[in-house]
XYZ file of C-alpha atoms in Angstrom:
733
model
C 124.816 159.514 67.290
C 124.146 163.016 67.104
C 120.693 162.170 67.915
C 121.579 161.025 71.767
C 122.268 164.561 72.026
C 118.410 165.453 71.448
C 117.283 164.376 74.322
C 114.156 165.942 73.644
C 112.610 163.260 71.776
C 111.153 159.429 73.319
C 113.241 157.680 70.564
C 116.472 159.347 71.795
C 115.165 158.932 75.474
C 114.237 155.283 74.620
C 118.415 154.244 73.362
C 119.079 156.040 75.898
C 117.418 153.932 78.433
C 118.211 150.853 76.232
C 121.648 151.515 76.699
C 122.313 152.553 80.271
C 119.573 149.429 81.264
C 121.868 147.350 79.076
C 125.373 148.093 80.634
C 124.224 147.427 83.863
C 122.806 144.153 82.305
C 126.124 143.347 80.935
C 127.930 143.437 83.889
C 125.533 141.537 85.528
C 125.258 138.332 82.820
C 128.833 138.274 83.854
C 128.791 138.000 87.934
C 125.601 136.101 87.234
C 127.354 133.476 85.016
C 129.978 133.017 88.091
C 127.157 132.933 90.501
C 125.139 130.424 88.669
C 128.037 128.213 88.218
C 128.118 128.154 92.420
C 123.751 127.452 92.149
C 124.577 124.478 89.577
C 126.751 122.698 92.043
C 124.431 123.648 95.412
C 120.933 122.871 93.231
C 123.265 119.372 92.001
C 124.248 118.642 95.640
C 120.167 118.931 96.564
C 118.740 117.130 93.977
C 121.162 114.246 93.860
C 120.520 113.506 97.634
C 117.138 114.205 96.861
C 117.544 111.355 94.405
C 119.681 109.343 97.081
C 116.571 109.975 99.472
C 114.275 108.753 97.179
C 115.986 105.747 96.001
C 116.957 104.467 99.926
C 113.426 105.179 100.557
C 112.227 102.838 97.677
C 114.605 100.180 98.728
C 113.410 100.776 102.181
C 109.970 100.272 101.096
C 110.651 97.127 99.924
C 112.367 95.747 102.901
C 109.844 96.584 104.850
C 107.793 94.840 102.882
C 109.818 91.761 103.462
C 110.034 92.456 107.319
C 105.921 92.789 107.507
C 106.290 89.683 105.332
C 108.542 87.059 107.548
C 106.255 88.840 110.452
C 103.004 87.596 109.710
C 105.616 83.777 108.640
C 106.936 83.778 111.527
C 103.229 84.325 113.494
C 102.184 81.092 111.712
C 101.369 78.548 114.230
C 101.921 75.419 112.522
C 105.268 76.716 111.052
C 107.293 74.748 113.736
C 105.186 71.419 112.841
C 105.217 68.780 110.168
C 108.731 70.025 107.249
C 106.406 69.417 104.909
C 103.059 71.000 105.834
C 105.338 73.690 106.658
C 107.389 73.728 102.897
C 103.848 73.569 101.574
C 102.934 77.012 103.577
C 105.645 78.298 102.587
C 106.045 77.660 99.010
C 102.353 78.919 98.748
C 103.532 82.270 100.174
C 106.341 82.601 98.134
C 103.989 82.130 94.631
C 102.346 85.097 96.216
C 104.941 86.607 96.195
C 107.213 86.407 93.394
C 109.773 88.881 94.540
C 111.177 86.230 96.608
C 113.223 82.991 95.615
C 112.952 81.427 98.748
C 111.509 81.318 101.891
C 112.606 79.031 105.118
C 112.461 78.031 108.191
C 116.547 77.684 110.367
C 116.703 75.590 113.293
C 118.864 77.454 116.602
C 121.998 74.841 115.010
C 121.660 76.416 112.030
C 119.660 73.279 109.720
C 117.110 74.692 107.415
C 114.338 72.491 107.819
C 111.864 73.608 105.314
C 111.906 75.728 102.624
C 109.750 77.134 99.970
C 112.444 75.631 97.456
C 113.154 72.045 98.663
C 117.250 71.772 98.908
C 118.596 68.341 97.471
C 120.775 68.726 100.516
C 120.840 69.630 103.958
C 121.979 73.425 104.435
C 123.388 74.659 107.496
C 123.562 78.503 107.620
C 125.218 78.531 111.349
C 128.073 80.605 110.139
C 125.533 83.134 108.660
C 125.587 86.224 109.985
C 122.217 87.457 108.921
C 121.210 84.043 110.848
C 123.504 84.624 114.447
C 122.381 88.617 114.195
C 118.327 87.923 114.409
C 118.467 85.226 117.043
C 121.046 87.124 119.289
C 118.974 90.975 118.296
C 115.532 89.243 118.288
C 114.399 91.243 115.642
C 114.335 91.123 111.626
C 117.873 91.707 109.934
C 118.562 92.477 106.786
C 121.628 90.588 105.493
C 124.814 91.404 103.142
C 124.791 89.887 99.804
C 124.958 86.048 99.365
C 124.629 84.412 95.917
C 122.394 81.724 96.919
C 123.751 77.658 97.858
C 120.191 76.301 96.437
C 118.418 78.989 94.466
C 121.742 79.960 92.280
C 120.671 83.574 92.078
C 122.178 86.797 93.843
C 119.954 87.793 97.351
C 119.894 89.617 100.073
C 118.689 87.153 103.492
C 115.816 88.414 105.368
C 115.689 86.972 108.220
C 112.746 87.368 111.643
C 113.311 85.011 114.658
C 110.629 82.687 115.689
C 109.664 83.216 119.896
C 108.141 81.201 122.107
C 105.551 82.554 124.786
C 108.304 83.410 127.086
C 110.370 85.416 124.169
C 113.011 83.474 123.106
C 113.942 82.476 120.663
C 113.034 78.526 119.294
C 114.292 79.144 115.336
C 114.504 81.644 112.593
C 112.553 82.256 109.484
C 114.324 83.901 106.253
C 113.596 85.048 102.793
C 115.683 85.346 99.429
C 115.180 88.497 98.461
C 116.288 88.561 94.505
C 118.532 91.408 93.694
C 117.038 91.643 90.413
C 113.713 92.332 92.537
C 115.391 95.128 94.683
C 116.856 96.738 91.521
C 113.524 97.353 90.107
C 112.808 99.800 92.970
C 115.429 102.650 91.598
C 115.641 101.241 87.836
C 112.746 103.875 87.047
C 114.622 106.801 88.490
C 116.047 109.326 85.975
C 119.294 110.130 86.057
C 121.712 112.026 83.663
C 123.590 110.959 81.222
C 127.074 109.185 83.288
C 125.546 108.745 86.344
C 126.073 105.887 88.852
C 123.651 104.813 91.408
C 124.836 101.853 93.582
C 123.155 100.275 96.854
C 126.042 98.086 98.969
C 125.665 96.100 101.956
C 127.455 96.977 105.015
C 131.138 94.644 104.126
C 130.893 97.076 101.046
C 129.662 94.398 98.161
C 127.070 95.580 95.429
C 123.174 95.208 96.099
C 122.023 97.131 93.780
C 123.533 98.832 90.595
C 122.999 100.952 87.582
C 123.532 101.138 84.667
C 124.889 96.977 84.187
C 123.331 95.972 87.599
C 124.118 92.050 86.799
C 127.908 92.603 85.678
C 128.356 93.967 89.810
C 126.327 92.003 92.024
C 128.336 90.998 94.807
C 131.377 92.842 93.872
C 132.837 95.243 96.095
C 133.490 98.892 96.115
C 136.718 101.065 96.415
C 138.761 102.044 99.394
C 137.899 105.233 99.072
C 133.889 104.743 98.390
C 133.456 102.273 101.195
C 134.960 105.208 103.405
C 132.642 107.317 102.193
C 129.703 105.863 103.058
C 131.041 105.415 106.801
C 130.901 108.875 106.871
C 128.826 111.327 107.831
C 125.804 110.514 105.041
C 124.669 113.681 104.154
C 127.711 114.976 103.260
C 129.013 115.179 98.894
C 132.253 113.678 98.360
C 134.056 113.596 95.161
C 135.250 110.135 93.681
C 136.197 108.678 90.374
C 134.767 106.321 89.447
C 135.678 102.679 87.766
C 135.460 104.223 84.470
C 137.740 107.122 85.606
C 134.964 110.131 85.344
C 135.343 112.030 88.179
C 131.772 111.704 90.026
C 129.799 113.865 93.134
C 128.490 111.174 95.134
C 125.860 111.600 97.869
C 124.921 109.065 100.014
C 121.722 107.945 102.171
C 121.126 104.984 104.565
C 118.291 102.356 103.515
C 116.018 102.828 106.671
C 115.738 104.087 109.872
C 115.547 102.329 113.262
C 118.103 99.710 112.064
C 115.976 97.822 109.422
C 119.099 97.921 107.184
C 122.744 98.676 107.411
C 122.536 98.987 103.049
C 124.303 102.476 101.915
C 123.203 104.011 98.787
C 124.671 106.481 96.395
C 124.617 109.001 93.676
C 127.089 109.879 91.308
C 127.080 112.282 88.640
C 130.354 113.885 86.422
C 131.395 116.870 87.725
C 131.928 118.565 84.682
C 128.508 117.978 83.770
C 127.158 119.739 86.766
C 128.590 123.432 86.115
C 128.220 122.390 82.008
C 124.921 123.955 81.670
C 125.677 126.989 83.352
C 128.799 127.713 81.264
C 126.659 127.050 78.201
C 123.902 128.908 80.240
C 126.640 132.052 80.141
C 127.994 132.376 76.761
C 124.106 132.008 75.669
C 123.553 135.414 78.056
C 126.270 136.961 76.465
C 124.927 136.401 73.232
C 121.731 136.929 73.979
C 123.071 140.300 75.497
C 124.250 141.205 72.298
C 121.566 140.159 70.478
C 119.024 142.339 72.940
C 121.578 145.155 72.746
C 121.292 145.133 69.077
C 117.445 144.725 68.520
C 116.499 147.198 71.370
C 118.290 150.123 69.513
C 116.996 148.468 66.241
C 113.369 148.185 68.320
C 113.821 151.598 69.788
C 114.591 153.392 66.139
C 111.987 151.833 64.485
C 109.113 150.134 66.055
C 108.348 153.413 67.991
C 108.346 154.307 71.877
C 104.359 154.178 72.103
C 104.091 151.065 70.691
C 106.922 149.047 72.535
C 106.376 151.437 75.709
C 102.274 149.987 75.945
C 102.975 146.717 75.363
C 105.989 146.511 77.948
C 103.321 147.808 80.169
C 100.917 145.620 79.474
C 103.479 142.758 80.525
C 104.624 144.241 83.509
C 100.831 144.883 84.546
C 100.251 141.277 83.769
C 103.031 139.660 85.680
C 102.240 142.061 88.776
C 99.237 140.358 88.508
C 100.953 137.172 88.775
C 103.346 137.609 91.489
C 99.978 138.738 93.510
C 98.152 135.714 93.170
C 95.825 136.253 90.342
C 97.108 133.037 88.385
C 94.459 133.338 85.880
C 95.672 136.981 84.890
C 97.132 136.974 80.763
C 98.466 139.494 79.012
C 95.920 139.555 76.020
C 98.709 140.529 73.342
C 98.282 139.041 69.956
C 101.220 135.978 69.511
C 103.095 137.052 66.288
C 106.931 136.277 65.933
C 108.820 138.759 67.639
C 110.162 139.324 71.134
C 107.422 140.760 73.108
C 105.230 138.801 71.444
C 107.268 135.752 72.624
C 107.685 137.157 75.886
C 104.265 137.893 76.345
C 103.342 133.848 75.534
C 105.866 132.525 77.820
C 104.255 134.694 80.779
C 100.642 133.543 79.767
C 102.186 129.573 79.547
C 103.822 130.462 82.904
C 100.387 131.623 84.572
C 98.776 128.727 83.337
C 101.456 126.418 84.332
C 101.234 127.964 87.836
C 97.749 127.621 87.608
C 97.206 124.353 87.209
C 99.786 123.164 89.659
C 97.509 125.293 91.960
C 94.576 123.403 90.980
C 96.622 120.327 91.404
C 98.034 121.469 94.850
C 94.303 122.416 95.939
C 93.221 118.796 94.446
C 96.113 117.223 96.716
C 94.999 118.815 99.985
C 91.316 117.654 99.290
C 91.993 114.087 98.941
C 94.492 114.059 102.120
C 92.013 116.437 103.974
C 89.152 113.544 102.657
C 91.068 110.806 103.598
C 92.250 112.347 106.980
C 88.512 112.385 107.478
C 87.567 108.956 106.476
C 90.206 107.707 108.975
C 88.970 110.070 111.681
C 85.252 108.826 111.198
C 86.274 104.855 111.019
C 87.909 105.021 113.871
C 84.961 107.347 115.285
C 82.379 104.317 114.222
C 84.798 101.642 115.147
C 84.772 103.188 119.387
C 80.653 103.970 118.652
C 80.163 100.016 117.319
C 82.654 98.710 120.078
C 81.083 100.607 123.024
C 77.374 100.167 122.108
C 77.675 96.306 122.786
C 80.070 96.692 125.666
C 77.427 98.848 127.568
C 74.627 96.595 128.194
C 76.871 93.853 128.571
C 78.493 95.627 131.765
C 75.222 97.091 132.455
C 73.853 92.915 132.282
C 76.712 91.104 134.225
C 76.683 94.270 137.464
C 72.550 93.033 137.146
C 73.789 89.226 137.300
C 76.622 89.643 140.105
C 74.091 91.953 142.306
C 71.596 88.728 142.767
C 69.188 90.739 142.986
C 67.704 89.943 139.677
C 63.856 87.404 138.770
C 64.187 84.625 137.177
C 62.929 86.564 133.944
C 65.385 89.158 134.804
C 68.346 86.802 134.414
C 66.780 85.190 131.365
C 66.525 88.452 129.635
C 69.475 89.640 130.818
C 71.213 86.684 129.649
C 69.843 86.941 126.171
C 70.862 90.440 125.747
C 74.632 89.691 126.814
C 74.221 86.926 124.250
C 73.264 89.312 121.252
C 75.963 91.623 122.005
C 78.565 89.210 122.175
C 77.382 87.979 118.646
C 77.253 91.816 117.453
C 80.457 91.769 118.710
C 82.316 88.923 117.141
C 80.556 89.729 113.851
C 82.421 93.322 113.979
C 85.554 91.543 114.491
C 85.155 88.730 112.360
C 84.953 91.619 109.907
C 88.255 93.383 110.654
C 89.785 89.975 110.291
C 88.434 88.450 106.967
C 89.088 92.136 105.160
C 92.961 91.677 106.754
C 92.900 88.106 105.491
C 91.554 88.618 101.924
C 93.918 91.565 101.207
C 96.675 89.359 102.115
C 96.283 86.618 100.153
C 95.544 84.264 102.971
C 92.168 83.263 102.093
C 91.642 80.578 100.195
C 88.040 79.628 99.262
C 87.204 75.980 98.978
C 85.279 75.323 95.107
C 82.367 72.997 95.204
C 79.121 73.279 93.071
C 76.409 74.860 94.902
C 72.790 75.195 93.902
C 71.654 79.577 94.277
C 68.746 78.511 95.424
C 70.351 77.426 98.654
C 72.838 80.027 98.784
C 70.005 82.506 98.265
C 67.768 80.767 101.112
C 70.620 80.960 104.015
C 71.696 84.634 103.116
C 68.039 85.423 103.460
C 67.497 83.456 106.826
C 70.212 85.404 108.146
C 69.081 89.054 106.979
C 65.599 87.733 108.211
C 65.546 89.191 111.763
C 66.850 93.134 110.303
C 64.120 92.627 107.279
C 61.314 92.010 109.879
C 62.232 94.247 112.721
C 62.374 97.164 110.109
C 59.245 96.308 108.304
C 59.888 95.773 104.916
C 58.633 94.709 101.999
C 60.877 91.891 100.685
C 60.242 90.273 97.042
C 62.182 86.945 95.917
C 62.465 86.412 92.377
C 64.307 82.997 91.743
C 63.442 80.789 89.069
C 61.989 76.805 89.093
C 65.056 75.960 86.865
C 68.352 75.200 89.042
C 70.912 77.410 88.505
C 74.179 76.577 89.460
C 77.900 77.815 90.613
C 80.633 76.988 91.634
C 82.437 78.202 95.301
C 82.619 78.393 99.229
C 79.122 78.370 100.595
C 79.772 79.876 103.283
C 81.933 82.754 101.680
C 79.092 83.140 99.220
C 76.229 83.369 101.601
C 78.212 85.675 103.399
C 78.926 88.087 100.071
C 75.167 88.057 99.249
C 74.311 89.087 103.512
C 76.157 91.528 103.070
C 74.766 92.872 100.485
C 71.212 92.051 101.493
C 72.132 93.710 105.235
C 73.154 97.045 103.214
C 69.897 97.635 101.333
C 68.086 97.044 105.042
C 70.414 99.139 106.804
C 69.800 101.665 104.430
C 66.355 101.352 103.083
C 63.911 103.512 105.802
C 61.444 101.198 107.594
C 58.314 100.035 105.797
C 60.617 100.586 102.013
C 60.648 97.682 100.033
C 64.009 95.666 98.813
C 63.604 93.363 95.849
C 65.886 90.000 95.234
C 66.833 88.180 91.936
C 68.527 85.322 90.665
C 68.639 84.798 86.927
C 70.752 82.836 84.030
C 72.309 85.547 82.058
C 75.075 83.882 78.798
C 77.217 81.388 81.247
C 77.294 83.224 84.432
C 74.706 83.789 87.192
C 73.040 87.327 88.003
C 71.950 87.800 92.085
C 70.405 91.280 91.715
C 69.872 93.290 94.727
C 67.613 96.332 94.382
C 65.712 99.084 97.164
C 63.854 102.144 97.254
C 66.398 103.477 100.063
C 68.163 106.318 100.221
C 69.988 105.840 97.235
C 73.461 107.236 96.476
C 75.079 110.144 94.714
C 77.588 109.961 91.957
C 80.413 110.949 94.239
C 79.792 107.432 96.831
C 78.807 105.372 93.843
C 82.469 105.788 92.986
C 83.972 104.456 95.851
C 81.188 102.201 97.394
C 82.928 99.227 97.444
C 86.202 100.973 99.234
C 87.366 100.126 103.040
C 85.528 102.250 105.108
C 83.463 104.128 102.924
C 79.569 105.176 103.825
C 77.025 106.790 102.939
C 76.008 109.462 105.172
C 75.034 109.332 108.926
C 72.505 110.247 111.332
C 74.486 110.943 115.073
C 73.123 108.143 116.504
C 74.672 105.661 113.957
C 71.693 103.368 114.133
C 72.802 101.461 111.203
C 75.712 99.720 112.476
C 78.451 98.554 110.563
C 82.364 99.545 110.229
C 81.932 99.649 106.387
C 83.900 96.920 105.885
C 81.103 94.830 104.186
C 80.718 95.796 100.482
C 84.623 95.939 100.397
C 84.723 92.671 101.922
C 81.793 91.739 99.040
C 84.177 92.393 96.763
C 86.900 90.920 97.233
C 85.424 87.874 97.798
C 83.117 88.133 94.620
C 86.721 88.266 93.032
C 88.581 85.568 94.354
C 85.487 83.275 93.052
C 86.353 85.062 89.135
C 82.930 86.963 89.345
C 82.459 90.902 89.823
C 79.976 93.186 91.744
C 78.585 96.505 90.695
C 76.673 99.349 92.618
C 73.995 101.680 90.469
C 71.630 103.982 92.176
C 70.073 107.276 90.052
C 70.654 109.597 92.807
C 70.166 110.348 96.604
C 66.402 109.110 97.919
C 66.575 106.646 94.908
C 67.550 103.318 95.699
C 70.329 101.547 95.045
C 70.800 97.972 92.916
C 73.911 95.867 93.585
C 74.603 93.142 91.196
C 76.584 90.049 91.584
C 77.776 88.214 88.467
C 78.946 84.600 89.103
C 80.468 82.386 86.485
C 77.752 79.298 86.113
C 78.597 75.921 86.088
C 76.787 72.694 85.247
C 78.370 70.348 87.396
C 75.650 69.142 90.457
C 76.474 69.093 94.467
C 77.450 65.736 95.764
C 74.551 63.633 97.911
C 74.684 64.542 101.265
C 75.924 61.640 103.794
C 73.259 60.352 105.875
C 73.864 62.139 109.457
C 73.557 59.605 112.295
C 70.648 58.999 114.000
C 70.023 61.373 116.992
C 70.180 59.970 120.420
C 68.433 61.140 124.090
C 71.151 63.387 125.725
C 73.080 61.294 128.411
C 75.132 62.939 131.543
C 78.564 62.759 130.657
C 81.915 63.310 131.964
C 83.798 66.288 130.234
C 87.379 67.668 130.783
C 87.619 71.855 130.076
C 91.155 72.736 129.480
C 91.972 76.346 128.817
C 94.337 78.637 130.726
C 91.900 81.486 130.410
C 90.169 81.379 134.602
C 87.051 82.870 133.380
C 86.443 81.476 130.173
C 87.140 77.815 131.739
C 84.817 78.266 134.891
C 82.010 79.968 132.288
C 82.100 77.136 130.261
C 82.269 74.449 133.387
C 79.020 76.735 134.735
C 77.425 76.597 131.780
C 77.717 72.540 131.240
C 76.887 72.093 134.779
C 73.646 73.271 133.969
C 73.255 70.733 132.021
C 73.615 68.022 134.481
C 77.717 66.998 133.555
C 79.924 66.324 135.718
C 82.984 68.804 134.535
C 86.589 68.903 135.535
C 88.327 72.053 134.904
C 92.326 72.577 134.075
C 94.353 75.191 133.498
C 97.245 73.844 131.255
C 98.005 70.781 129.610
C 100.016 68.292 132.098
C 97.262 68.853 134.910
C 95.031 67.898 131.792
C 96.357 64.673 131.237
C 96.538 64.040 135.166
C 93.129 64.252 135.334
C 92.533 62.362 131.590
C 93.980 59.272 133.454
C 92.329 59.713 136.468
C 88.858 60.034 135.474
C 88.884 59.031 131.513
C 86.454 62.301 130.259
C 84.220 61.103 127.714
C 83.961 64.908 126.041
C 87.331 67.190 126.568
C 86.895 70.827 125.788
C 90.705 71.995 124.449
C 92.316 75.286 124.260
C 94.793 75.297 121.838
C 97.321 78.419 123.245
C 98.377 76.564 126.366
C 101.529 77.588 128.143
C 103.050 74.268 128.473
C 101.900 71.946 125.435
C 100.035 73.468 123.129
C 96.333 71.982 122.377
C 97.325 70.118 119.093
C 99.927 68.069 121.075
C 97.918 67.712 123.956
C 94.943 66.252 121.865
C 97.360 63.403 120.389
C 98.222 62.739 123.952
C 94.934 61.827 125.352
C 94.426 59.863 121.498
C 97.407 57.823 122.812
C 95.970 57.099 126.470
C 93.714 54.117 126.526
C 91.054 55.968 129.291
C 90.496 58.735 126.417
C 91.365 57.481 123.009
C 87.505 57.090 121.919
C 87.030 60.135 124.018
C 85.519 63.146 121.711
C 88.035 66.110 121.346
C 87.043 69.392 121.025
C 88.686 72.195 119.830
C 87.983 75.230 121.493
C 90.684 78.370 120.709
C 90.264 81.948 118.664
C 92.431 80.659 116.055
C 89.829 80.511 113.134
C 91.650 79.537 110.078
C 91.299 77.178 107.389
C 94.713 75.820 107.962
C 94.186 75.653 111.701
C 91.265 73.485 110.991
C 93.071 71.677 108.934
C 96.064 70.684 111.823
C 93.077 70.337 114.204
C 91.814 67.643 112.484
C 95.410 66.638 111.911
C 96.106 66.338 115.793
C 92.704 63.773 116.361
C 89.971 66.482 116.672
C 86.669 66.097 115.923
C 84.795 69.217 116.292
C 86.005 72.710 115.920
C 84.595 75.717 117.855
C 86.191 79.125 117.459
C 85.753 81.918 120.236
C 83.042 83.214 121.586
C 81.584 79.637 121.548
C 78.150 79.362 120.064
C 76.468 78.183 122.801
C 73.426 76.331 121.464
C 76.011 74.766 118.499
C 78.000 73.683 121.402
C 74.567 72.447 123.551
C 73.651 70.150 120.536
C 76.594 68.923 119.679
C 76.634 66.956 123.290
C 72.971 65.839 122.544
C 74.109 64.479 119.565
C 77.089 62.680 121.221
C 76.906 58.673 121.639
């Protein structure tokens, strides 16, 4: 090695530098090997905790979903009614939520009076801890492992109290969650070979496990595992498993704020944690030896100039990447030697970092857009609710002053009625979207002529079209087109699309409605020459709260719910809806496709002959004093004799004393609900043949059916359509 003494040559200097550089690398390889083993343990603990938290979050999501479902079930008004009706309601909900093998109602004595899966023998759950805790705590309780008596499956029972108006528990609803469904929330979590994942309830019984879950459901964990679960959740613990393998475990609670008493743990084999580090250290040592030999050969044979230039290029590229220039590349031609491989790895790393940065930017943009749409919706909601409140408030103050002329009173009353109708439509849209998205809307399906749907929808939107002076054209073929569906909902669909076209078409524009048969379908096409849609808006026009850009005055109105509701309702009818536009300011076209039918609508029953109006004895029952007095003033203005009661017991006393011919009853009364009051009135000889009308804020199909079963003749949803109510009274015998 005499050439080492001749340091005046670049080659000898390069070899000397290589040897000097390799010496500390050799030392650092040994030191770093020890550090890597320590770091591997730390990283494994962090990753293990992250996986454990992820598994707990997934299971918490399932439990939280069950809590929301039970909260909704507990709020069903007819849940405490007829057990058969209750069972049918729960069975329908269970079919829509297949993760739950049973839903039921537990009375305070523990008897299960109705359930989605009927039991052949009486079932009493008074001995179950989750039932007693739900009654005592008055909140949602996630129970421990249970092998169902009726369903014969591994489950956990989730309970929620049914509270009366005085916040007292009157019953408990429960949902039996199939543990195989809970277990699927952790099935996709990738674990190292030999790892163990399990979830235990507060008594240490296993309710989910990976691997082999079915073999372990209901078995108790080891005493050491249970002590570790009871300790601080974030503390790592080494435990020997049933197979004798020592594993490093981390723990996490399922949910927060008392959602459940479940604990998730994941354990990975302790030997596997440092195996990679030991393997990497051995590879590092081998690579170090190979590097020394290759470096000497490279320095000797390749030449300092070629090597140094390429190394400098790589260093320059790495520095540019470190400074934030992720588009930087080495520009070195990829060969089979080490520097080319390093250049390729560096370029691949830069490309990967660049792609991740783009993904991060896209995610940030999506989050900002979601936040913007949320803020815009809240602003629109506040704006749309304040708009009608302003004229209502001003009109009320004018009427209260007593200085308004008769003409001013009439005009003010008309303004208040219109604004109340507008607010009612906004609230109805919000409720409709909520019901549809939760699967609580079941449309009736009867044969309907398309011409009738078109006529009713056009009648609803005609005032808006005329006010904006649009040219409206309609093409409906003379041959009758028939579809099967819910008339009210299909009119709502078409009216929403027409209303959307009218709002976004400037005054004086053109709107065209075309109905035609196409194969086995019927198509309703609404086109306009309005503001059109950009490709970005077209891709999300049927999403909730999606709207085109608006003027600051928001003159078009609405909350961005109409088209989302259109899509949901059309799909409920087995159809589809599509939007198209050539671009901004080039108009829009909405196409509704519905399956056609050859069935004909049933012949309408002849209605009763109109009779002249007369003075009636009327009983108004409503615990809302203002609502009751307003209705009283309205009816007394029509010449009727009106008596008001604010609870059911007083109403029964008045009914026996005055024998009213017409009873307007609220459903949510403080002592007895309106359904029971209606049954009591039907049982009295004084009111057995009186006309009973429900006036309530409940508007679901199930509420109407329950009212009919209770003996009501008619049903009105608050705020009452005054014209419809007066027309009904005029038709009474």
